[in-house]
PDB file of C-alpha atoms in Angstrom:
ATOM      1  CA  MET A   1      -8.139 -11.555   9.547  1.00 71.00           C
ATOM      2  CA  ALA A   2      -4.779 -11.197   7.805  1.00 91.00           C
ATOM      3  CA  ALA A   3      -5.822  -8.341   5.507  1.00 94.00           C
ATOM      4  CA  VAL A   4      -3.551  -5.303   5.427  1.00 94.00           C
ATOM      5  CA  VAL A   5      -3.314  -1.924   3.738  1.00 91.00           C
ATOM      6  CA  ALA A   6      -0.090  -1.331   1.806  1.00 93.00           C
ATOM      7  CA  ASP A   7       1.081   2.196   1.284  1.00 90.00           C
ATOM      8  CA  THR A   8       2.549   3.109  -2.082  1.00 92.00           C
ATOM      9  CA  HIS A   9       6.158   2.118  -1.570  1.00 91.00           C
ATOM     10  CA  ALA A  10       5.244  -1.140   0.196  1.00 94.00           C
ATOM     11  CA  ALA A  11       2.946  -2.190  -2.654  1.00 95.00           C
ATOM     12  CA  VAL A  12       5.536  -1.272  -5.284  1.00 95.00           C
ATOM     13  CA  TRP A  13       8.392  -3.049  -3.517  1.00 95.00           C
ATOM     14  CA  TYR A  14       6.229  -6.126  -2.941  1.00 95.00           C
ATOM     15  CA  LEU A  15       5.298  -6.343  -6.612  1.00 94.00           C
ATOM     16  CA  LEU A  16       8.923  -5.830  -7.676  1.00 94.00           C
ATOM     17  CA  ASN A  17      10.242  -8.330  -5.099  1.00 92.00           C
ATOM     18  CA  ALA A  18      12.553  -5.559  -3.944  1.00 92.00           C
ATOM     19  CA  LYS A  19      15.020  -6.126  -1.127  1.00 92.00           C
ATOM     20  CA  SER A  20      13.934  -2.751   0.277  1.00 92.00           C
ATOM     21  CA  LEU A  21      10.788  -4.408   1.659  1.00 93.00           C
ATOM     22  CA  SER A  22      11.359  -5.606   5.211  1.00 93.00           C
ATOM     23  CA  PHE A  23      10.923  -9.235   6.202  1.00 95.00           C
ATOM     24  CA  ASN A  24       7.938  -8.375   8.433  1.00 94.00           C
ATOM     25  CA  ALA A  25       6.255  -6.359   5.680  1.00 94.00           C
ATOM     26  CA  GLN A  26       6.788  -9.152   3.149  1.00 95.00           C
ATOM     27  CA  ARG A  27       5.421 -11.710   5.600  1.00 95.00           C
ATOM     28  CA  ALA A  28       2.327  -9.636   6.463  1.00 95.00           C
ATOM     29  CA  MET A  29       1.450  -9.203   2.804  1.00 95.00           C
ATOM     30  CA  ASP A  30       2.216 -12.865   1.970  1.00 96.00           C
ATOM     31  CA  GLU A  31       0.028 -14.000   4.887  1.00 95.00           C
ATOM     32  CA  ALA A  32      -2.869 -11.852   3.695  1.00 95.00           C
ATOM     33  CA  VAL A  33      -2.675 -13.308   0.184  1.00 94.00           C
ATOM     34  CA  ALA A  34      -2.235 -16.884   1.468  1.00 94.00           C
ATOM     35  CA  ALA A  35      -5.264 -16.517   3.753  1.00 94.00           C
ATOM     36  CA  GLY A  36      -7.390 -15.282   0.866  1.00 93.00           C
ATOM     37  CA  ASP A  37      -7.595 -11.846   2.483  1.00 95.00           C
ATOM     38  CA  ALA A  38      -6.883  -8.572   0.773  1.00 95.00           C
ATOM     39  CA  VAL A  39      -3.823  -6.414   0.431  1.00 96.00           C
ATOM     40  CA  TYR A  40      -5.612  -3.102   0.051  1.00 95.00           C
ATOM     41  CA  VAL A  41      -4.022  -0.345  -1.999  1.00 95.00           C
ATOM     42  CA  SER A  42      -5.523   3.107  -1.741  1.00 90.00           C
ATOM     43  CA  SER A  43      -6.766   4.598  -4.979  1.00 90.00           C
ATOM     44  CA  ILE A  44      -4.521   7.544  -4.136  1.00 87.00           C
ATOM     45  CA  SER A  45      -1.515   5.195  -4.328  1.00 91.00           C
ATOM     46  CA  LEU A  46      -2.521   4.180  -7.837  1.00 93.00           C
ATOM     47  CA  VAL A  47      -2.762   7.841  -8.830  1.00 92.00           C
ATOM     48  CA  GLU A  48       0.629   8.460  -7.202  1.00 92.00           C
ATOM     49  CA  VAL A  49       2.230   5.651  -9.225  1.00 96.00           C
ATOM     50  CA  VAL A  50       0.698   6.996 -12.454  1.00 95.00           C
ATOM     51  CA  TYR A  51       2.114  10.431 -11.620  1.00 93.00           C
ATOM     52  CA  LEU A  52       5.573   9.071 -10.743  1.00 94.00           C
ATOM     53  CA  VAL A  53       5.721   7.019 -13.962  1.00 96.00           C
ATOM     54  CA  GLU A  54       4.592  10.036 -15.972  1.00 96.00           C
ATOM     55  CA  LYS A  55       7.360  12.143 -14.364  1.00 95.00           C
ATOM     56  CA  GLY A  56       9.978   9.445 -15.036  1.00 96.00           C
ATOM     57  CA  LYS A  57      10.579   8.767 -11.333  1.00 93.00           C
ATOM     58  CA  LEU A  58       9.392   5.146 -11.640  1.00 94.00           C
ATOM     59  CA  PRO A  59       9.663   2.787 -14.620  1.00 95.00           C
ATOM     60  CA  THR A  60       6.508   1.878 -16.532  1.00 96.00           C
ATOM     61  CA  VAL A  61       6.818  -1.723 -15.313  1.00 96.00           C
ATOM     62  CA  VAL A  62       5.739  -0.537 -11.842  1.00 95.00           C
ATOM     63  CA  LEU A  63       2.409   0.744 -13.150  1.00 96.00           C
ATOM     64  CA  ASP A  64       2.004  -2.380 -15.296  1.00 97.00           C
ATOM     65  CA  ARG A  65       2.517  -4.699 -12.328  1.00 96.00           C
ATOM     66  CA  LEU A  66       0.264  -2.691 -10.039  1.00 97.00           C
ATOM     67  CA  THR A  67      -2.610  -2.485 -12.518  1.00 96.00           C
ATOM     68  CA  ASN A  68      -2.179  -6.171 -13.350  1.00 96.00           C
ATOM     69  CA  ALA A  69      -2.288  -7.128  -9.651  1.00 96.00           C
ATOM     70  CA  LEU A  70      -5.371  -4.965  -9.102  1.00 96.00           C
ATOM     71  CA  SER A  71      -7.039  -6.552 -12.153  1.00 96.00           C
ATOM     72  CA  GLN A  72      -6.384 -10.166 -11.151  1.00 94.00           C
ATOM     73  CA  PRO A  73      -8.835 -11.472  -8.524  1.00 88.00           C
ATOM     74  CA  ASP A  74      -6.369 -14.105  -7.284  1.00 89.00           C
ATOM     75  CA  SER A  75      -3.524 -11.624  -6.665  1.00 93.00           C
ATOM     76  CA  GLY A  76      -4.955 -10.508  -3.342  1.00 94.00           C
ATOM     77  CA  PHE A  77      -4.532  -6.858  -4.299  1.00 96.00           C
ATOM     78  CA  VAL A  78      -7.693  -4.798  -3.988  1.00 96.00           C
ATOM     79  CA  ILE A  79      -8.183  -1.104  -4.668  1.00 95.00           C
ATOM     80  CA  ALA A  80      -9.547   0.798  -1.693  1.00 91.00           C
ATOM     81  CA  PRO A  81     -11.603   3.713  -2.931  1.00 86.00           C
ATOM     82  CA  LEU A  82     -11.156   7.235  -1.725  1.00 83.00           C
ATOM     83  CA  ASN A  83     -14.384   7.835   0.169  1.00 83.00           C
ATOM     84  CA  LEU A  84     -15.701  10.694   2.267  1.00 87.00           C
ATOM     85  CA  SER A  85     -14.419   9.396   5.602  1.00 80.00           C
ATOM     86  CA  VAL A  86     -10.924   8.812   4.183  1.00 75.00           C
ATOM     87  CA  ALA A  87     -10.882  12.232   2.530  1.00 76.00           C
ATOM     88  CA  LEU A  88     -11.951  13.993   5.734  1.00 78.00           C
ATOM     89  CA  ALA A  89      -9.481  11.997   7.837  1.00 70.00           C
ATOM     90  CA  VAL A  90      -6.655  13.523   5.806  1.00 67.00           C
ATOM     91  CA  LEU A  91      -7.206  16.648   7.876  1.00 70.00           C
ATOM     92  CA  GLN A  92      -6.072  14.713  10.957  1.00 65.00           C
ATOM     93  CA  ILE A  93      -3.621  12.141   9.644  1.00 56.00           C
ATOM     94  CA  SER A  94      -2.065  11.790   6.225  1.00 51.00           C
ATOM     95  CA  ARG A  95      -1.346   8.616   4.239  1.00 50.00           C
ATOM     96  CA  GLU A  96      -2.651   6.059   6.709  1.00 52.00           C
ATOM     97  CA  THR A  97      -6.293   7.142   6.498  1.00 65.00           C
ATOM     98  CA  THR A  98      -7.307   4.145   4.365  1.00 72.00           C
ATOM     99  CA  ALA A  99      -6.000   1.775   7.042  1.00 74.00           C
ATOM    100  CA  LEU A 100      -7.896   3.723   9.701  1.00 73.00           C
ATOM    101  CA  ASP A 101     -11.089   3.617   7.667  1.00 72.00           C
ATOM    102  CA  LEU A 102     -10.793  -0.142   7.092  1.00 77.00           C
ATOM    103  CA  GLY A 103      -9.584  -0.879  10.648  1.00 79.00           C
ATOM    104  CA  LEU A 104      -6.508  -2.711   9.362  1.00 79.00           C
ATOM    105  CA  ARG A 105      -2.742  -2.671   9.881  1.00 79.00           C
ATOM    106  CA  LEU A 106      -0.740  -0.473   7.537  1.00 81.00           C
ATOM    107  CA  VAL A 107       2.383  -1.840   5.856  1.00 82.00           C
ATOM    108  CA  THR A 108       4.732   1.144   5.823  1.00 81.00           C
ATOM    109  CA  ARG A 109       8.269   2.131   6.715  1.00 81.00           C
ATOM    110  CA  ASP A 110       7.164   5.658   7.642  1.00 76.00           C
ATOM    111  CA  SER A 111       8.083   5.928  11.326  1.00 73.00           C
ATOM    112  CA  LYS A 112       5.990   9.074  11.771  1.00 74.00           C
ATOM    113  CA  ILE A 113       2.836   7.096  11.052  1.00 71.00           C
ATOM    114  CA  SER A 114       3.541   4.506  13.740  1.00 68.00           C
ATOM    115  CA  LYS A 115       3.643   7.344  16.275  1.00 70.00           C
ATOM    116  CA  THR A 116       0.044   8.344  15.424  1.00 69.00           C
ATOM    117  CA  GLY A 117      -1.517   5.245  16.949  1.00 70.00           C
ATOM    118  CA  VAL A 118      -2.143   3.454  13.650  1.00 75.00           C
ATOM    119  CA  GLU A 119      -0.989  -0.168  13.861  1.00 77.00           C
ATOM    120  CA  THR A 120       1.876  -0.532  11.398  1.00 79.00           C
ATOM    121  CA  VAL A 121       3.986  -3.389  10.065  1.00 78.00           C
ATOM    122  CA  TRP A 122       7.554  -2.968   8.918  1.00 84.00           C
TER     123      TRP A 122
END
């Protein structure tokens, strides 16, 4: 299974084709899409993007591309809902709880997360 969970900045950089996204992160997400597997984006990431656009920290195009990708079945992007197990896991570990809940690798540059035992790609 090539599916991955992308944290907020990884999803945004992927959709913007930003050079900030590492080669390994780009490849992991490309492989998931090519295999017909999902690139999961936590619903919290969507809320975060809405907030950042509203505050002027991100351009509106970021929200447009993210919502478009989540709306298109062939994009590979799938919203991962905030459920009880994810919400309760926040007490133990922060942003990577969706990846833990789904049992998937997390695409992130956050080095603190990789030290928690969650399998990361960057």
